[in-house]
Coordinates of C-alpha atoms in Angstrom, one line a residue:
M201 CA 114.4 155.6 195.0
R202 CA 118.1 156.3 194.1
C203 CA 120.7 156.5 196.8
P204 CA 122.6 159.8 196.5
A205 CA 125.7 158.3 198.2
L206 CA 125.8 155.4 195.7
V207 CA 125.6 157.9 192.8
V208 CA 128.4 159.9 194.3
V209 CA 130.6 156.8 194.4
V210 CA 129.6 155.1 191.1
M211 CA 129.5 158.1 188.7
P212 CA 133.2 159.1 189.2
A213 CA 134.2 155.4 188.9
L214 CA 132.2 155.2 185.6
R215 CA 133.8 158.3 184.3
R216 CA 137.3 157.0 185.1
A217 CA 136.5 153.7 183.5
T218 CA 135.2 155.4 180.4
L219 CA 138.2 157.7 180.2
F220 CA 140.5 154.6 180.6
M221 CA 138.8 152.8 177.7
K222 CA 138.9 155.8 175.4
R223 CA 142.6 156.4 176.0
L224 CA 143.4 152.8 175.8
V225 CA 141.6 152.5 172.5
G226 CA 143.3 155.7 171.3
V227 CA 146.8 154.3 172.2
V228 CA 146.1 151.0 170.6
A229 CA 144.8 152.8 167.5
R230 CA 147.7 155.2 167.2
P231 CA 150.0 153.2 164.9
M232 CA 147.2 152.9 162.4
K233 CA 147.0 156.7 161.8
R234 CA 150.0 156.7 159.4
D235 CA 148.1 155.4 156.4
H236 CA 145.2 158.0 156.9
G237 CA 142.7 155.2 156.4
H238 CA 143.8 154.2 152.9
G239 CA 145.0 150.8 153.9
G240 CA 147.4 148.7 151.8
L241 CA 151.0 148.1 152.4
T242 CA 152.6 149.9 155.3
V243 CA 155.9 149.7 157.2
T244 CA 156.6 150.6 160.8
P245 CA 160.4 151.1 161.3
Y246 CA 161.9 151.6 164.8
R247 CA 164.8 153.8 165.5
G248 CA 168.1 152.2 164.7
Y249 CA 171.5 152.2 166.4
G250 CA 175.0 151.3 165.5
S251 CA 178.7 151.9 165.6
R252 CA 181.1 153.3 163.1
C253 CA 181.2 149.9 161.4
D254 CA 177.7 148.5 161.6
A255 CA 174.1 149.7 162.1
F256 CA 171.0 147.7 163.0
L257 CA 167.4 148.4 162.1
T258 CA 164.2 146.6 162.8
G259 CA 160.5 147.0 162.0
R260 CA 157.5 145.3 160.5
V261 CA 155.6 145.4 157.3
F262 CA 151.8 145.1 157.3
R263 CA 148.9 144.8 155.0
Q264 CA 146.0 146.9 156.4
S265 CA 142.4 147.2 155.5
P266 CA 141.1 150.6 154.3
L267 CA 138.5 152.6 156.2
G268 CA 135.1 153.1 154.7
R269 CA 133.7 156.5 153.9
L270 CA 131.1 156.4 156.7
V271 CA 133.8 156.2 159.4
P272 CA 134.4 159.7 160.9
R273 CA 137.9 161.2 160.3
R274 CA 138.5 161.6 164.0
G275 CA 137.1 160.8 167.4
F276 CA 136.3 157.6 169.4
L277 CA 134.5 155.8 166.5
R278 CA 137.5 156.4 164.3
D279 CA 139.8 155.1 167.0
L280 CA 137.6 152.1 167.5
A281 CA 137.6 151.3 163.8
D282 CA 141.4 151.6 163.7
V283 CA 141.6 149.2 166.6
V284 CA 139.6 146.7 164.6
R285 CA 141.9 147.3 161.6
R286 CA 144.9 146.7 163.9
I287 CA 143.6 143.4 165.1
A288 CA 142.7 142.4 161.6
R289 CA 145.9 143.5 159.9
R290 CA 148.5 140.9 159.0
G291 CA 152.2 141.0 158.7
V292 CA 153.4 140.6 155.1
A293 CA 155.8 137.7 154.6
D294 CA 158.6 137.8 152.0
A295 CA 158.3 141.6 151.5
T296 CA 161.6 143.2 150.3
V297 CA 162.9 146.0 152.5
E298 CA 165.7 148.0 150.9
I299 CA 167.6 150.3 153.3
H300 CA 169.9 153.1 152.4
M301 CA 172.0 155.2 154.8
G302 CA 174.5 157.4 153.0
E303 CA 176.4 155.1 150.7
S304 CA 175.6 152.0 152.7
H305 CA 172.8 149.7 151.4
V306 CA 171.3 146.4 152.3
A307 CA 168.2 144.5 151.3
V308 CA 166.4 142.1 153.6
T309 CA 163.2 140.0 153.5
T310 CA 160.5 139.9 156.1
D311 CA 159.8 136.7 158.0
R312 CA 156.5 135.0 158.1
D313 CA 155.1 137.5 160.6
G314 CA 156.2 140.5 158.6
Y315 CA 159.2 141.5 160.8
F316 CA 162.6 142.5 159.4
D317 CA 165.9 142.7 161.3
A318 CA 168.6 144.3 159.2
H319 CA 172.3 144.5 159.7
L320 CA 173.8 147.3 157.7
P321 CA 177.6 147.3 157.3
I322 CA 178.9 150.9 157.1
V323 CA 180.9 151.2 153.9
S324 CA 181.9 154.9 154.1
S325 CA 182.6 157.3 156.9
L326 CA 179.6 159.0 158.5
P327 CA 179.7 162.7 159.3
R328 CA 181.4 163.1 162.7
D329 CA 179.6 166.3 163.6
R330 CA 176.4 164.5 164.6
S331 CA 175.2 161.3 166.2
W332 CA 171.8 160.9 164.4
H333 CA 171.7 159.8 160.8
H334 CA 168.7 159.2 158.4
A335 CA 168.0 155.9 156.8
E336 CA 165.6 155.6 153.8
L337 CA 163.5 152.5 153.4
W338 CA 161.8 151.2 150.2
V339 CA 159.4 148.3 150.7
T340 CA 157.9 146.2 147.9
A341 CA 155.6 143.1 148.0
D342 CA 153.7 141.1 145.5
H343 CA 150.4 142.7 144.3
E344 CA 151.0 145.9 146.4
S345 CA 152.1 149.4 145.6
P346 CA 155.6 150.0 147.0
V347 CA 156.0 152.4 150.0
R348 CA 158.7 154.6 151.3
A349 CA 159.6 155.5 154.9
S350 CA 162.5 157.0 156.8
V351 CA 164.0 156.4 160.2
E352 CA 166.7 157.8 162.5
V353 CA 169.8 155.8 163.3
Y354 CA 172.0 156.6 166.3
V355 CA 175.8 156.2 165.9
P356 CA 178.1 157.8 168.5
A357 CA 180.0 160.7 167.1
S358 CA 183.1 159.9 169.1
E359 CA 184.8 157.2 171.1
I360 CA 182.9 156.2 174.2
D361 CA 184.2 155.0 177.5
L362 CA 181.1 153.5 179.0
L363 CA 177.7 152.3 177.9
V364 CA 174.7 153.0 180.1
I365 CA 171.8 150.5 179.8
S366 CA 168.7 151.1 181.8
D367 CA 165.2 149.7 182.4
I368 CA 162.3 152.2 182.4
D369 CA 159.4 150.8 184.4
D370 CA 159.9 151.4 188.1
T371 CA 163.5 152.4 187.4
V372 CA 163.2 155.8 185.7
M373 CA 159.5 156.4 186.3
Y374 CA 157.0 154.8 188.6
T375 CA 154.5 152.5 186.9
G376 CA 153.8 149.9 189.5
V377 CA 154.7 146.9 187.4
A378 CA 153.9 144.6 190.2
D379 CA 150.3 145.9 190.1
R380 CA 149.2 145.3 186.5
L381 CA 146.0 147.4 186.7
R382 CA 147.9 150.4 188.2
M383 CA 150.6 150.0 185.6
L384 CA 148.0 150.1 182.8
Y385 CA 146.4 153.2 184.4
R386 CA 149.7 155.0 184.6
L387 CA 150.7 154.1 181.0
F388 CA 147.5 154.7 179.2
I389 CA 145.6 157.2 181.4
E390 CA 148.0 159.6 182.9
K391 CA 149.5 162.2 180.6
P392 CA 153.3 162.4 180.4
H393 CA 153.6 165.4 182.7
R394 CA 151.5 163.6 185.4
R395 CA 153.7 160.5 185.5
T396 CA 156.1 160.4 188.4
A397 CA 159.8 160.3 187.8
F398 CA 161.9 159.1 190.7
P399 CA 163.6 162.0 192.5
G400 CA 167.1 162.6 191.2
V401 CA 166.6 160.5 188.1
A402 CA 167.1 163.4 185.6
S403 CA 170.3 164.7 187.2
L404 CA 171.7 161.1 187.7
Y405 CA 171.2 160.2 184.1
Q406 CA 172.6 163.6 182.9
A407 CA 175.7 163.0 185.0
L408 CA 176.1 159.5 183.6
H409 CA 175.6 160.9 180.1
R410 CA 178.3 163.6 180.6
G411 CA 180.8 161.3 182.4
A412 CA 183.6 162.1 184.8
D413 CA 184.8 165.2 182.9
D414 CA 181.3 166.6 182.3
R415 CA 182.0 166.8 178.6
G416 CA 181.1 163.3 177.4
E417 CA 178.1 162.0 175.4
R418 CA 177.8 158.5 176.5
P419 CA 175.0 156.5 174.9
I420 CA 172.1 155.7 177.3
L421 CA 170.0 152.8 176.0
Y422 CA 166.6 152.2 177.6
V423 CA 165.1 148.7 177.4
S424 CA 161.5 148.0 178.3
R425 CA 159.0 145.3 177.8
G426 CA 156.3 147.9 177.1
P427 CA 154.6 148.2 173.7
W428 CA 155.8 150.4 170.9
A429 CA 152.4 152.1 171.0
I430 CA 153.5 154.1 174.1
Y431 CA 156.8 155.3 172.4
E432 CA 155.6 158.9 171.9
M433 CA 154.3 159.2 175.5
L434 CA 157.6 157.9 176.9
E435 CA 159.6 160.3 174.8
A436 CA 157.4 163.2 176.0
F437 CA 157.9 162.1 179.6
F438 CA 161.7 162.0 179.2
Q439 CA 161.8 165.5 177.6
L440 CA 159.5 167.0 180.2
N441 CA 161.6 165.6 183.0
R442 CA 164.9 166.6 181.4
I443 CA 166.0 163.0 181.2
P444 CA 168.4 162.2 178.3
V445 CA 166.1 160.7 175.7
G446 CA 168.1 157.7 174.9
P447 CA 169.5 157.7 172.3
I448 CA 167.2 154.7 171.9
L449 CA 164.1 153.4 173.5
F450 CA 164.0 149.6 172.9
L451 CA 160.4 148.6 173.3
R452 CA 158.7 145.6 171.8
E453 CA 155.7 144.5 169.7
W454 CA 153.0 143.1 171.9
G455 CA 151.6 141.0 169.1
I456 CA 148.0 141.6 169.9
S457 CA 145.6 139.9 167.4
A458 CA 142.2 138.3 167.3
R459 CA 143.9 134.9 167.9
H460 CA 146.2 136.3 170.6
P461 CA 144.3 139.1 172.5
W462 CA 146.9 139.4 175.2
P463 CA 150.5 140.6 174.8
R464 CA 152.9 137.8 173.8
R465 CA 155.4 136.7 176.4
A466 CA 159.0 137.8 175.9
E467 CA 161.0 136.7 178.9
D468 CA 164.4 137.0 177.1
H469 CA 163.7 140.4 175.5
K470 CA 166.0 142.4 177.8
E471 CA 168.8 139.8 177.9
R472 CA 168.8 139.4 174.2
L473 CA 169.0 143.1 173.5
I474 CA 171.7 143.8 176.1
S475 CA 173.8 141.0 174.7
R476 CA 173.4 142.4 171.2
M477 CA 174.4 145.9 172.3
L478 CA 177.5 144.5 174.1
A479 CA 178.5 142.7 170.9
L480 CA 178.0 145.9 168.9
F481 CA 180.1 148.1 171.2
E482 CA 182.9 145.5 171.5
G483 CA 185.4 146.3 174.2
V484 CA 183.3 149.0 175.9
S485 CA 182.3 148.4 179.5
C486 CA 178.7 149.1 180.7
I487 CA 176.6 149.7 183.8
L488 CA 173.1 148.2 184.1
I489 CA 170.3 150.0 186.0
G490 CA 167.1 148.3 187.0
D491 CA 164.7 147.7 189.8
S492 CA 163.9 145.1 192.4
G493 CA 160.3 144.6 191.3
Q494 CA 160.6 142.2 188.4
H495 CA 163.5 140.1 186.9
D496 CA 166.2 142.7 186.4
L497 CA 168.4 141.2 189.1
E498 CA 168.4 137.8 187.6
V499 CA 168.7 139.0 184.0
Y500 CA 171.6 141.3 184.8
T501 CA 173.4 138.6 186.8
R502 CA 173.2 136.3 183.8
I503 CA 174.7 139.1 181.7
V504 CA 177.6 139.5 184.1
K505 CA 178.3 135.7 183.8
A506 CA 177.9 135.6 180.0
H507 CA 180.1 138.7 179.4
P508 CA 183.1 138.5 181.9
G509 CA 184.7 141.8 182.6
R510 CA 182.2 143.9 180.6
V511 CA 179.8 145.0 183.4
E512 CA 181.2 147.6 185.9
A513 CA 178.2 147.9 188.1
I514 CA 174.6 146.9 188.5
Y515 CA 172.3 149.5 190.2
I516 CA 169.0 148.2 191.4
R517 CA 166.4 150.6 192.6
R518 CA 164.5 149.2 195.6
V519 CA 160.8 149.5 194.9
D520 CA 159.6 147.0 197.5
R521 CA 160.7 145.9 201.0
R522 CA 160.0 142.2 200.7
V523 CA 162.4 140.3 202.9
E524 CA 162.8 137.5 200.4
R525 CA 163.7 139.9 197.6
Q526 CA 166.5 141.4 199.8
R527 CA 167.8 137.8 200.3
D528 CA 167.7 137.3 196.6
V529 CA 169.9 140.4 196.2
Q530 CA 172.5 139.1 198.6
L531 CA 172.4 135.7 197.0
L532 CA 173.1 137.2 193.5
R533 CA 175.7 139.5 195.0
D534 CA 177.6 136.4 196.3
Q535 CA 177.4 134.9 192.8
I536 CA 179.3 137.8 191.2
C537 CA 181.5 138.7 194.1
H538 CA 184.6 137.3 192.3
T539 CA 184.1 139.7 189.4
R540 CA 184.8 143.5 189.0
C541 CA 181.1 144.2 189.0
D542 CA 179.5 145.8 192.1
L543 CA 175.8 145.1 192.8
V544 CA 174.2 148.1 194.6
L545 CA 170.7 148.0 196.0
A546 CA 169.6 151.6 196.4
A547 CA 166.6 153.2 197.9
D548 CA 167.2 156.5 196.1
S549 CA 169.3 158.1 193.4
V550 CA 171.8 159.6 195.8
L551 CA 173.2 156.3 196.8
I552 CA 173.6 155.3 193.2
A553 CA 175.3 158.7 192.4
E554 CA 177.7 158.3 195.4
H555 CA 178.8 154.9 194.2
A556 CA 179.1 156.1 190.6
R557 CA 181.3 159.0 191.8
A558 CA 183.5 156.7 193.9
R559 CA 184.0 154.5 190.8
G560 CA 184.8 157.5 188.6
F561 CA 181.7 157.2 186.4
I562 CA 180.4 160.8 187.1
S563 CA 181.9 164.1 188.3
D564 CA 181.7 165.9 191.6
H565 CA 179.4 168.3 189.9
G566 CA 177.1 165.5 188.8
L567 CA 176.9 164.1 192.3
A568 CA 176.1 167.5 193.8
A569 CA 173.3 167.9 191.2
V570 CA 171.8 164.6 192.2
R571 CA 171.9 165.6 195.9
R572 CA 170.2 168.9 195.1
D573 CA 167.6 167.2 193.0
V574 CA 166.6 164.7 195.6
A575 CA 166.6 167.4 198.4
G576 CA 164.3 169.6 196.3
M577 CA 166.9 172.4 196.1
P578 CA 167.1 174.5 193.0
D579 CA 170.0 173.8 190.6
D580 CA 171.8 177.1 190.3
S581 CA 173.8 175.8 187.3
A582 CA 170.7 175.1 185.2

């Protein structure tokens, strides 16, 4: 005899678990869709970035197995087959990647895992009426047909006074990184419009983007340890919530394979990228935005010490109330008290905006917009 109460409890849980697995499989399979099941050589370039003198592009070259004719063109079985292909695919070592952007050109070789990391010196002036530029890639490898690809590269159209570098998880949107299962649910199950942006985030980042005169176009660079597989979902989330979409989302390759079924560790991912951006935008100060849930405090403090005078402020969104974490904040604040950098622990976006206005990072209009956003009041200027 079945227990009705047990069925009521178990069935929804099974449906949620099934939905979770289907969407997780779909997300993991998504990068495999570009070859339409044909297999062979393929390249996955990520958005590049640069200055008027240099540009940087990265990506990976793979050799993928083809899909058989019996595999459906779409649906869960197709996604499952693509997951298997993704696990089985291999990076192509010693492939040649030629990159052209305008009159600038560079050729690089992939490493043993198939990655390439290209530094492209800008040899001629880029158009100043836009910030996004197209780079063309031509990839060749032994015993493979060459492939083409293109990618966007961000180069600021004018001089910038401040660089904004922000974390994403539990800083821009709530993911619950301290709770891994909840984080996976929010990343892979919830659709972009269902994910929660922290109140005031959109208006705060718009204000930082526009600057103190409301006419600027400061770069906002987002750094996350999340996988490239969720790039499209993050971009949709940013657009739906009116958050400036970058220009760049710096994610990372999780490196999932049959030998390594779990994401590879990358403890220095943020620190390395931030240092690289500071080197690229030489002489430009920055502000760093993160949260108290993981290691942003420690990473950002090391950045302040490694780059004296470059960091104007560190904004840490408080996502937990652990007493020991608040003690950590004070300890790290004491370590950088002799510098020009302020460390602000904020429970909401208003406190960040008020400090930013006091330091001249945003305008009065920007501060008022954040206050309206947090209070739930309509923005009459929109």
